[in-house]
C-alpha cells in the first residue's frame, strides 16, 4: 500500500543535515511496515532489529556507546553487514532496551554517515515519562493512519484521485456520487492499515470490525500494562467517553460526562497519556479568530478526537448498513462523525486546528486553522443542508478582521465573498494549495 510519508523518508535520506530518525505514532498505524518498505526499496540492504522480541538486543547499549562495537553486534544479530549510506539500520521498539534512545545521540555525533531509523509503539508515552532523550540529535516524524487519498489508492481508484487532483471542480461535480460512495466506505473502514488491507483483499465488513476491535483491545492492554491501576481506570474512562463528548451539542470536553463530580485534576494525566500514546488528539479553544491563534488559546477548554474515524465508528457501535448505504449516519451523529473525519484529514496534513466557541451561547465554529498568513474559520456540515449561523455571524460581526471562511460539506464547490464551500472528499486537494 502506498503511504505519502514515504516521500518524507526519501527526503530524509538525501538531506545534508540528516540525523537518526525517530518515527512517532500510535500502535498499528504502520510504522514497522514503513521502515521495512523504505529499507527494502530505497537501500541496498536493511539491518532490522526488533528490541521487543530479540533477546540479544536487551544489552546492546548497556556496556557503552561505542559505535563500531554496536555495529558489529547488529551485524551478528541480523546477519547484515552495515555499510554507510547503503544499509538502513532499523531499530524497532527501541523503548524496550535501556539506553536505546540515548544511543542515537552517538550515531548523530560520531557516525553521521550511517542511516538509522527507530520507532516504538509507546514511544510517546516513554518520552512523556521523562526518559532520557537526545534532544537536538534526532529528526522526528509523526505517522498517522491512512488518509482518504491513500484509501482511494489502496482500493484501486487512482483514476478518481487523479481527476480530483486536477482541480476542476465541475468535473468533481460530475463524479460526486462515486466520491461519496468511497467516502462512506472510508468512514466505516477508516485508515488503520491492517483494516484497509483486509477490506481491499476480502471486502469483509465483519472482519474489518474484528480487526478494529483487536486494535482497540491492544490499546487497552497497553494501558493496563504501562499505567498504574488507578491511572488505567481513568485512562479507559476517558477513552470510553470520546464518542459521547463529541455528540453533545457543545462539543467541549466536559469532565462531568466521565462521571458525576469528576474534576480536571483527576483526569488531566489520563488525557495526556492518551495523547502521548497517539490515540487521542486535543484541539484547544481560541477566544478570538485572530493571528497568531496561539495567543488566543484557552488551555482550559478543548475537544478530544480519536486518531481514526473507523475506530470512532467502532466505539460508537455504528452498523455497516447505516454507514455505507444511507445518509442516516450523518443525521444520527449530528456532525460528530463527520467532524472526526475532517479532523483526521487535517491532522494527516500536519495541520493542527483550534476551534472557537462563545461562552454562554451555543455558537461554535468547528475548526480554526492558520494558513496563508491569516486565520481561517472552518465549518463542517455532514449533509447538503448547510444552514447554520455561527460562522456567518462571526464573520459579519468582525468586519475589520477581513475573514473568509471555509465550509466543508456534501455540497459542490462554491466560492462566495465571505466563504468557500468544498466537498468533504476534497480536503487534501484543497489544502494542497493553502500554505
XYZ file of C-alpha atoms in Angstrom:
435
model
C 0.000 0.000 0.000
C 1.240 3.456 -0.853
C 1.883 5.847 2.024
C 2.623 9.508 1.358
C 5.106 9.665 4.217
C 7.483 7.517 2.148
C 8.301 10.724 0.234
C 9.292 12.375 3.530
C 11.561 9.427 4.290
C 13.220 9.775 0.891
C 13.843 13.464 1.607
C 15.398 12.495 4.934
C 17.730 10.016 3.221
C 19.191 12.671 0.918
C 19.240 15.533 3.428
C 22.623 17.162 4.069
C 21.823 17.556 7.782
C 20.282 14.114 8.250
C 20.222 12.798 11.827
C 18.920 9.489 13.201
C 15.173 9.439 12.550
C 12.524 8.620 15.154
C 9.010 7.699 13.991
C 6.235 8.524 16.436
C 2.632 7.335 16.297
C 0.089 5.015 17.846
C 0.290 1.256 17.689
C -0.879 -0.212 14.352
C -0.563 2.956 12.240
C 2.075 1.244 10.093
C 5.445 2.363 11.480
C 7.107 -1.060 11.150
C 5.788 -1.560 7.618
C 7.012 1.897 6.625
C 10.532 1.301 7.917
C 10.778 -2.086 6.209
C 9.312 -0.827 2.939
C 11.695 2.137 2.991
C 14.675 -0.101 3.696
C 13.768 -2.651 1.029
C 13.017 -0.145 -1.738
C 15.489 2.676 -1.086
C 18.629 0.887 0.187
C 20.869 -1.948 -0.940
C 20.322 -3.722 2.384
C 18.483 -3.366 5.679
C 19.520 -4.442 9.192
C 16.226 -4.846 11.055
C 16.330 -5.229 14.821
C 13.187 -5.672 16.950
C 14.154 -4.904 20.535
C 10.940 -6.401 21.895
C 11.412 -9.972 20.681
C 15.180 -10.208 20.179
C 16.843 -11.294 23.471
C 20.312 -10.351 22.243
C 19.202 -6.731 21.840
C 18.473 -6.274 25.536
C 22.079 -5.447 26.467
C 23.129 -3.900 23.171
C 23.710 -0.417 24.596
C 24.457 -1.234 28.238
C 28.248 -1.569 28.044
C 28.972 1.697 26.241
C 28.062 3.769 23.199
C 30.999 2.599 21.105
C 29.603 2.684 17.569
C 31.978 0.099 15.994
C 31.066 -2.393 18.746
C 27.332 -1.676 18.317
C 27.557 -2.097 14.537
C 29.327 -5.439 14.910
C 26.633 -6.557 17.359
C 23.871 -5.516 14.949
C 25.623 -7.470 12.188
C 25.865 -10.521 14.438
C 22.185 -10.352 15.362
C 20.732 -9.526 11.925
C 23.255 -11.201 9.657
C 23.605 -7.982 7.662
C 26.865 -6.069 7.340
C 26.120 -2.379 7.784
C 27.580 -0.164 5.074
C 27.412 3.638 5.336
C 24.752 5.122 3.065
C 23.843 1.734 1.593
C 22.327 -0.031 4.611
C 19.347 1.196 6.593
C 19.596 0.351 10.295
C 16.077 -0.145 11.690
C 15.684 -0.296 15.468
C 12.064 -1.183 16.214
C 10.505 -0.957 19.694
C 13.586 0.966 20.776
C 11.991 1.950 24.081
C 12.214 -1.693 25.204
C 16.008 -1.582 25.672
C 17.869 0.503 28.212
C 19.737 3.489 26.802
C 18.495 2.701 23.287
C 17.101 6.158 22.654
C 20.166 7.831 24.096
C 22.412 5.819 21.759
C 21.016 7.810 18.829
C 22.967 10.826 20.074
C 26.232 8.973 19.437
C 25.169 7.860 15.982
C 24.485 11.526 15.256
C 27.745 12.861 16.712
C 30.232 10.069 15.988
C 28.830 8.221 12.966
C 26.600 10.526 10.893
C 27.392 8.520 7.747
C 25.157 5.675 8.978
C 21.427 5.840 8.272
C 19.401 4.935 11.379
C 15.621 4.953 11.850
C 13.883 3.949 15.095
C 10.314 3.581 16.317
C 8.254 2.229 19.196
C 4.605 1.545 19.939
C 4.512 3.652 23.091
C 7.490 5.864 22.400
C 5.443 8.999 23.043
C 4.463 7.729 26.492
C 8.101 6.840 27.184
C 9.161 10.379 26.311
C 6.307 11.780 28.395
C 7.737 9.926 31.390
C 10.978 11.903 31.066
C 13.014 9.102 29.522
C 16.472 10.342 28.539
C 16.091 11.693 25.028
C 18.777 13.051 22.674
C 17.264 16.487 22.174
C 18.565 18.134 19.020
C 20.330 14.959 17.910
C 17.458 13.274 16.046
C 14.879 14.043 13.376
C 11.279 13.099 14.157
C 8.255 12.232 12.021
C 4.690 11.583 13.148
C 2.977 8.629 11.454
C -0.801 8.913 11.070
C -3.455 6.470 9.865
C -4.050 6.431 6.106
C -5.909 9.499 4.849
C -8.779 9.414 2.347
C -6.491 9.870 -0.661
C -4.326 6.920 0.421
C -7.522 4.897 0.905
C -8.556 5.728 -2.658
C -5.219 4.437 -3.974
C -5.403 1.280 -1.853
C -8.911 0.466 -3.115
C -7.871 0.811 -6.756
C -9.256 4.269 -7.513
C -6.109 6.089 -8.580
C -8.042 7.394 -11.606
C -10.563 9.153 -9.374
C -7.765 10.615 -7.290
C -6.006 11.869 -10.426
C -9.260 13.527 -11.523
C -9.600 15.158 -8.118
C -6.057 16.492 -8.193
C -6.689 18.262 -11.496
C -8.630 20.838 -9.512
C -11.549 21.007 -11.955
C -14.493 21.422 -9.605
C -17.058 20.930 -12.388
C -15.501 17.526 -13.129
C -15.765 16.603 -9.439
C -19.459 17.539 -9.510
C -19.979 15.013 -12.308
C -18.216 12.283 -10.325
C -19.739 13.294 -6.993
C -21.697 10.044 -6.471
C -18.550 7.929 -6.866
C -16.580 10.067 -4.403
C -19.403 9.960 -1.868
C -19.589 6.171 -2.128
C -15.858 5.876 -1.450
C -16.127 8.379 1.361
C -18.760 6.268 3.117
C -16.505 3.227 2.766
C -13.669 5.181 4.355
C -15.931 6.309 7.196
C -16.503 2.656 8.072
C -13.062 1.182 7.358
C -11.012 4.165 8.482
C -7.289 4.463 7.886
C -5.660 1.817 10.090
C -3.527 -0.066 7.523
C -4.490 -3.577 8.634
C -8.212 -2.739 8.421
C -7.729 -1.203 4.967
C -5.740 -4.228 3.807
C -8.480 -6.602 4.986
C -11.143 -4.547 3.236
C -9.190 -4.422 -0.039
C -8.455 -8.156 -0.060
C -11.780 -9.581 1.096
C -14.461 -6.837 1.264
C -15.481 -8.457 4.559
C -17.018 -5.788 6.788
C -17.305 -8.079 9.802
C -13.617 -8.878 9.571
C -12.819 -5.165 9.309
C -14.695 -4.593 12.561
C -12.874 -7.552 14.113
C -9.509 -6.019 13.233
C -10.606 -2.641 14.581
C -11.715 -4.357 17.800
C -8.338 -6.076 18.077
C -6.546 -2.755 17.624
C -8.658 -1.120 20.303
C -8.058 -4.102 22.597
C -4.305 -3.734 22.061
C -4.619 -0.114 23.212
C -6.477 -1.230 26.332
C -3.802 -3.843 27.064
C -1.100 -1.191 26.705
C -2.986 0.975 29.170
C -3.242 -1.861 31.676
C 0.428 -2.812 31.213
C 2.096 0.584 31.278
C -0.064 2.651 33.629
C -0.752 2.189 37.325
C -4.038 0.530 38.211
C -5.636 3.845 39.240
C -4.325 5.630 36.134
C -5.505 2.795 33.881
C -9.084 3.128 35.163
C -9.119 6.866 34.419
C -7.471 6.489 31.014
C -10.062 3.894 29.998
C -12.895 6.097 31.271
C -11.692 8.994 29.095
C -11.348 6.741 26.045
C -14.844 5.329 26.521
C -16.444 8.798 26.544
C -14.837 10.192 23.355
C -17.935 9.476 21.250
C -20.435 10.876 23.765
C -18.303 14.002 24.241
C -18.343 14.775 20.506
C -22.056 14.071 20.063
C -23.013 16.729 22.611
C -24.370 19.987 21.179
C -21.475 21.708 22.922
C -18.521 19.510 21.954
C -16.183 20.967 24.573
C -14.748 18.190 26.711
C -16.694 18.037 29.971
C -15.169 16.071 32.828
C -18.608 15.524 34.333
C -19.542 13.359 31.340
C -16.966 10.798 32.524
C -18.679 10.523 35.879
C -20.618 12.820 38.157
C -18.377 15.152 40.081
C -15.252 14.433 38.024
C -12.635 17.182 38.039
C -9.766 18.169 35.758
C -7.152 17.360 38.398
C -8.317 13.730 38.381
C -8.173 13.202 34.617
C -5.526 15.528 33.178
C -2.807 12.867 33.388
C -5.138 10.280 31.844
C -5.817 12.548 28.872
C -2.116 13.300 28.481
C -1.315 9.562 28.478
C -3.710 9.014 25.563
C -2.226 11.997 23.716
C 1.331 10.769 24.279
C 0.307 7.314 23.023
C -1.050 8.903 19.828
C -4.542 7.503 20.442
C -6.257 10.823 21.146
C -5.650 14.366 19.914
C -6.507 17.608 21.687
C -7.981 20.585 19.840
C -7.861 23.691 22.064
C -10.342 26.559 22.013
C -9.450 30.091 20.951
C -11.259 33.106 22.362
C -10.900 35.049 19.109
C -10.126 34.232 15.481
C -7.048 36.387 15.168
C -3.374 35.915 14.357
C -1.496 34.264 15.886
C -4.059 31.748 17.111
C -1.723 30.548 19.860
C -2.017 33.929 21.555
C -5.794 33.462 21.947
C -5.680 29.838 23.098
C -7.764 28.869 26.123
C -5.932 25.954 27.733
C -8.920 25.091 29.920
C -11.315 24.379 27.044
C -10.711 21.756 24.387
C -12.199 18.971 22.283
C -10.762 15.464 22.030
C -10.677 13.414 18.824
C -9.747 9.804 18.234
C -6.906 9.087 15.825
C -9.128 7.250 13.321
C -12.728 7.503 12.099
C -13.004 3.717 11.708
C -12.132 3.255 15.383
C -14.563 6.072 16.206
C -17.298 4.098 14.414
C -16.314 1.009 16.389
C -16.655 2.829 19.716
C -19.957 4.294 18.535
C -21.145 0.808 17.513
C -22.183 2.209 14.108
C -23.721 -0.581 11.964
C -22.288 -1.101 8.495
C -25.625 -0.615 6.718
C -26.082 2.748 8.433
C -22.667 3.967 7.323
C -22.456 2.501 3.832
C -25.943 2.583 2.339
C -27.719 5.717 3.504
C -27.362 9.269 4.714
C -28.718 8.341 8.133
C -25.218 8.135 9.557
C -24.883 11.875 9.115
C -28.226 12.614 10.743
C -27.754 10.207 13.638
C -24.401 11.559 14.692
C -25.335 15.211 14.109
C -21.991 16.001 12.594
C -19.750 14.322 15.175
C -18.759 11.524 12.803
C -18.002 13.967 10.007
C -16.113 16.295 12.300
C -13.942 13.347 13.382
C -13.243 12.583 9.707
C -12.327 16.201 8.906
C -10.015 16.397 11.900
C -8.256 13.228 10.757
C -7.634 14.641 7.273
C -6.273 17.910 8.675
C -4.046 16.035 11.104
C -2.674 13.857 8.273
C -1.674 17.092 6.525
C 0.202 18.192 9.653
C -2.382 20.917 10.270
C -3.059 21.472 13.965
C -6.503 23.082 14.280
C -8.166 25.027 17.054
C -11.883 25.726 17.469
C -13.869 28.762 18.550
C -16.914 28.993 20.791
C -18.768 31.746 22.571
C -19.197 31.052 26.266
C -22.817 31.110 27.377
C -24.217 30.520 23.877
C -24.364 27.518 21.543
C -22.348 29.420 18.914
C -19.342 27.366 17.799
C -17.016 27.224 14.799
C -15.815 23.664 14.372
C -12.195 24.356 13.481
C -9.900 27.332 13.035
C -6.572 26.990 11.243
C -3.726 29.362 10.475
C -2.684 29.436 6.817
C -1.859 31.851 4.017
C -0.833 34.331 6.710
C -4.382 34.520 8.043
C -6.787 32.646 10.317
C -9.377 30.518 8.501
C -12.604 29.570 10.306
C -13.905 26.157 9.180
C -17.499 24.985 9.377
C -18.167 21.239 8.971
C -21.508 20.029 7.637
C -22.368 16.372 7.251
C -25.066 16.845 4.629
C -26.045 19.135 1.777
C -28.195 21.124 4.172
C -25.694 23.751 5.243
C -27.858 26.245 7.083
C -26.012 27.441 10.151
C -25.292 30.838 11.615
C -22.187 30.592 13.785
C -19.518 31.188 11.127
C -21.501 33.668 9.051
C -22.484 35.638 12.153
C -18.901 35.730 13.432
C -17.551 36.962 10.102
C -20.344 39.538 9.800
C -19.710 40.795 13.340
C -15.965 41.182 12.794
C -15.694 43.120 9.501
C -12.346 44.667 10.430
C -10.727 41.220 10.583
C -11.485 40.626 6.877
C -12.108 36.942 7.449
C -13.033 34.471 4.731
C -14.415 31.163 5.944
C -14.221 27.613 4.656
C -17.209 25.290 4.741
C -16.678 21.550 4.231
C -19.865 19.703 3.365
C -21.538 17.300 0.934
C -22.327 20.192 -1.414
C -20.411 21.066 -4.572
C -17.676 23.698 -4.701
C -18.887 27.274 -4.217
C -16.815 30.437 -3.885
C -18.541 33.440 -2.332
C -17.211 36.697 -0.945
C -17.301 35.557 2.666
C -16.581 31.822 2.319
C -15.698 28.878 0.082
C -17.554 25.552 0.201
C -15.622 22.396 -0.687
C -16.820 18.761 -0.782
C -15.827 16.570 2.149
C -13.830 14.257 -0.077
C -11.609 17.047 -1.459
C -9.958 18.297 1.746
C -6.419 17.190 0.856
C -6.710 18.575 -2.668
C -7.912 21.957 -1.424
C -5.349 22.196 1.372
C -2.507 21.396 -1.030
C -2.985 24.917 -2.392
C -3.232 26.503 1.062
C 0.151 27.383 2.571
